[in-house]
C-alpha positions as YAML, in Angstrom:
chain: A
units: angstrom
residues:
- id: 1
  name: MET
  ca: [119.99, 104.17, 99.78]
- id: 2
  name: ARG
  ca: [121.68, 102.92, 102.17]
- id: 3
  name: LEU
  ca: [121.58, 98.97, 103.16]
- id: 4
  name: LEU
  ca: [121.87, 96.98, 106.03]
- id: 5
  name: ILE
  ca: [123.76, 93.93, 106.26]
- id: 6
  name: ALA
  ca: [123.05, 91.47, 109.45]
- id: 7
  name: ASP
  ca: [125.26, 88.25, 109.65]
- id: 8
  name: ASP
  ca: [127.29, 86.52, 112.35]
- id: 9
  name: ASP
  ca: [129.82, 85.17, 109.75]
- id: 10
  name: PRO
  ca: [132.55, 87.69, 108.92]
- id: 11
  name: VAL
  ca: [133.25, 86.21, 105.45]
- id: 12
  name: GLN
  ca: [130.05, 86.03, 104.21]
- id: 13
  name: CYS
  ca: [129.20, 89.51, 105.06]
- id: 14
  name: GLY
  ca: [132.29, 90.74, 103.64]
- id: 15
  name: ILE
  ca: [131.25, 88.92, 100.43]
- id: 16
  name: LEU
  ca: [127.73, 90.56, 100.46]
- id: 17
  name: GLU
  ca: [128.95, 94.31, 101.03]
- id: 18
  name: THR
  ca: [130.89, 93.45, 97.69]
- id: 19
  name: MET
  ca: [128.78, 92.87, 96.24]
- id: 20
  name: VAL
  ca: [126.11, 95.29, 97.20]
- id: 21
  name: ARG
  ca: [128.77, 98.32, 97.07]
- id: 22
  name: ARG
  ca: [128.84, 96.65, 93.01]
- id: 23
  name: PHE
  ca: [125.33, 97.39, 92.97]
- id: 24
  name: GLY
  ca: [125.81, 100.91, 93.63]
- id: 25
  name: TYR
  ca: [124.29, 100.91, 97.11]
- id: 26
  name: ASP
  ca: [125.87, 102.29, 100.38]
- id: 27
  name: VAL
  ca: [126.20, 99.32, 103.03]
- id: 28
  name: ALA
  ca: [126.46, 99.25, 106.43]
- id: 29
  name: SER
  ca: [127.02, 95.74, 108.35]
- id: 30
  name: VAL
  ca: [126.65, 94.25, 111.83]
- id: 31
  name: ARG
  ca: [127.46, 90.89, 113.47]
- id: 32
  name: SER
  ca: [124.38, 90.36, 115.63]
- id: 33
  name: GLY
  ca: [120.39, 90.75, 115.53]
- id: 34
  name: GLU
  ca: [120.87, 92.80, 118.39]
- id: 35
  name: ALA
  ca: [123.17, 95.22, 116.61]
- id: 36
  name: ALA
  ca: [120.84, 95.22, 113.67]
- id: 37
  name: LEU
  ca: [118.09, 96.66, 115.61]
- id: 38
  name: GLU
  ca: [119.99, 99.54, 116.98]
- id: 39
  name: GLN
  ca: [121.34, 100.72, 113.70]
- id: 40
  name: ILE
  ca: [117.87, 100.00, 112.08]
- id: 41
  name: ALA
  ca: [116.76, 102.34, 115.32]
- id: 42
  name: SER
  ca: [119.42, 105.40, 114.84]
- id: 43
  name: TYR
  ca: [119.89, 105.35, 110.82]
- id: 44
  name: PRO
  ca: [116.91, 105.08, 108.33]
- id: 45
  name: PHE
  ca: [118.03, 102.26, 105.82]
- id: 46
  name: GLU
  ca: [115.88, 101.27, 103.15]
- id: 47
  name: LEU
  ca: [116.64, 97.25, 103.25]
- id: 48
  name: LEU
  ca: [117.81, 95.04, 105.79]
- id: 49
  name: ILE
  ca: [119.77, 91.43, 104.61]
- id: 50
  name: LEU
  ca: [119.34, 89.21, 107.27]
- id: 51
  name: ASP
  ca: [120.78, 86.21, 108.15]
- id: 52
  name: LEU
  ca: [118.45, 83.70, 110.05]
- id: 53
  name: VAL
  ca: [120.90, 81.79, 112.07]
- id: 54
  name: MET
  ca: [122.79, 83.95, 114.64]
- id: 55
  name: PRO
  ca: [123.80, 83.44, 118.40]
- id: 56
  name: GLU
  ca: [121.64, 84.93, 120.66]
- id: 57
  name: LEU
  ca: [119.11, 87.16, 118.96]
- id: 58
  name: ASP
  ca: [118.64, 85.06, 115.45]
- id: 59
  name: GLY
  ca: [116.84, 86.56, 112.38]
- id: 60
  name: MET
  ca: [113.36, 85.07, 113.50]
- id: 61
  name: ALA
  ca: [113.60, 87.10, 116.53]
- id: 62
  name: VAL
  ca: [114.72, 90.15, 114.69]
- id: 63
  name: LEU
  ca: [111.67, 89.95, 112.41]
- id: 64
  name: GLN
  ca: [109.53, 89.55, 115.34]
- id: 65
  name: ARG
  ca: [110.97, 92.91, 116.96]
- id: 66
  name: LEU
  ca: [110.49, 94.88, 113.59]
- id: 67
  name: ARG
  ca: [106.96, 93.96, 113.29]
- id: 68
  name: HIS
  ca: [106.40, 94.60, 116.79]
- id: 69
  name: SER
  ca: [108.21, 97.94, 116.50]
- id: 70
  name: GLY
  ca: [105.66, 98.91, 113.70]
- id: 71
  name: ALA
  ca: [108.76, 99.46, 111.48]
- id: 72
  name: ARG
  ca: [108.08, 99.23, 107.30]
- id: 73
  name: LEU
  ca: [111.79, 98.27, 106.64]
- id: 74
  name: PRO
  ca: [111.71, 95.60, 103.72]
- id: 75
  name: VAL
  ca: [114.18, 92.50, 104.92]
- id: 76
  name: ILE
  ca: [115.63, 89.82, 102.60]
- id: 77
  name: VAL
  ca: [116.93, 86.71, 104.85]
- id: 78
  name: GLN
  ca: [119.51, 84.40, 104.31]
- id: 79
  name: VAL
  ca: [118.81, 81.06, 104.81]
- id: 80
  name: THR
  ca: [120.86, 77.63, 104.11]
- id: 81
  name: ALA
  ca: [119.86, 74.65, 101.39]
- id: 82
  name: ASN
  ca: [119.43, 72.58, 105.00]
- id: 83
  name: SER
  ca: [117.13, 75.05, 106.01]
- id: 84
  name: ILE
  ca: [115.55, 76.19, 103.51]
- id: 85
  name: ASP
  ca: [111.97, 75.42, 105.61]
- id: 86
  name: MET
  ca: [112.86, 78.13, 107.83]
- id: 87
  name: ALA
  ca: [111.95, 80.73, 104.83]
- id: 88
  name: GLY
  ca: [108.53, 80.41, 104.71]
- id: 89
  name: SER
  ca: [108.17, 81.23, 108.31]
- id: 90
  name: ALA
  ca: [110.16, 84.14, 107.85]
- id: 91
  name: ILE
  ca: [108.05, 85.12, 104.84]
- id: 92
  name: GLN
  ca: [104.88, 84.68, 107.23]
- id: 93
  name: ALA
  ca: [106.82, 86.66, 109.89]
- id: 94
  name: GLY
  ca: [107.73, 89.84, 107.49]
- id: 95
  name: ALA
  ca: [110.42, 89.16, 105.37]
- id: 96
  name: CYS
  ca: [109.84, 89.96, 102.07]
- id: 97
  name: ASP
  ca: [111.96, 87.33, 100.32]
- id: 98
  name: PHE
  ca: [114.48, 84.78, 101.15]
- id: 99
  name: VAL
  ca: [118.03, 83.94, 98.94]
- id: 100
  name: VAL
  ca: [120.10, 80.39, 99.68]
- id: 101
  name: LYS
  ca: [123.66, 80.74, 100.93]
- id: 102
  name: PRO
  ca: [125.87, 81.48, 99.01]
- id: 103
  name: VAL
  ca: [123.76, 83.72, 96.83]
- id: 104
  name: GLY
  ca: [124.90, 84.68, 93.37]
- id: 105
  name: PRO
  ca: [124.94, 87.88, 92.61]
- id: 106
  name: GLU
  ca: [122.20, 88.22, 89.91]
- id: 107
  name: ARG
  ca: [120.16, 86.79, 92.41]
- id: 108
  name: LEU
  ca: [120.75, 89.05, 95.20]
- id: 109
  name: LEU
  ca: [120.44, 92.05, 92.87]
- id: 110
  name: VAL
  ca: [116.81, 91.20, 91.83]
- id: 111
  name: SER
  ca: [116.02, 90.40, 95.34]
- id: 112
  name: ILE
  ca: [117.03, 93.71, 96.34]
- id: 113
  name: ARG
  ca: [115.51, 95.53, 93.64]
- id: 114
  name: ASN
  ca: [112.14, 94.04, 93.64]
- id: 115
  name: ALA
  ca: [112.14, 94.55, 97.63]
- id: 116
  name: LEU
  ca: [112.92, 98.29, 97.02]
- id: 117
  name: ARG
  ca: [109.95, 98.44, 94.11]
- id: 118
  name: LEU
  ca: [107.88, 97.18, 96.65]
- id: 119
  name: ARG
  ca: [108.88, 99.20, 99.20]
- id: 120
  name: ALA
  ca: [108.31, 102.33, 96.96]
- id: 121
  name: LEU
  ca: [104.65, 101.48, 95.80]
- id: 122
  name: GLU
  ca: [103.87, 101.07, 99.59]
- id: 123
  name: LYS
  ca: [104.77, 104.53, 100.41]
- id: 124
  name: GLU
  ca: [102.91, 105.67, 97.38]
- id: 125
  name: LEU
  ca: [99.94, 103.75, 98.49]
- id: 126
  name: SER
  ca: [99.98, 104.96, 102.28]
- id: 127
  name: ARG
  ca: [100.99, 108.72, 101.16]
- id: 128
  name: SER
  ca: [98.14, 108.23, 98.33]
- id: 129
  name: SER
  ca: [95.50, 106.91, 100.82]
- id: 130
  name: HIS
  ca: [96.53, 109.21, 103.44]
- id: 131
  name: HIS
  ca: [95.82, 112.40, 101.57]
- id: 132
  name: ALA
  ca: [92.83, 111.27, 100.24]
- id: 133
  name: GLY
  ca: [92.99, 114.52, 97.52]
- id: 134
  name: THR
  ca: [94.49, 116.55, 99.97]
- id: 135
  name: LEU
  ca: [97.96, 118.13, 98.95]
- id: 136
  name: THR
  ca: [100.51, 119.30, 101.36]
- id: 137
  name: PHE
  ca: [104.51, 120.38, 100.97]
- id: 138
  name: ASP
  ca: [105.54, 116.54, 100.95]
- id: 139
  name: ASP
  ca: [103.97, 115.96, 97.96]
- id: 140
  name: LEU
  ca: [105.88, 118.50, 96.10]
- id: 141
  name: VAL
  ca: [108.85, 116.11, 96.51]
...
């Protein structure tokens, strides 16, 4: 499983990368919202960890673009203690969870696992309702 981290702070990004790798996931990182959207368009990531405060294209704009594109990618947003009110707006915009910087490993792991479980359930529900009693070759996997 490959996760994407979008954070303009190289130190914070490095810390997150290290944690995510220790959890056993493959990870890529980018330093801007625009780069995150480009990566998501070119590679099927399972999850995005997104900093809300970035120059140029911020996290809220990334969430809006993902929603308008129809992407079903789960997003965990990062907020600072000063901007925790932004977390509610991010959840309304499509994020599935938020973490407060600096996030501890346990909290991040729980958030990632929950987001991936939610995505798996959504895929199963979509597949089940789409087929409505008919099986296809894709159901064999």
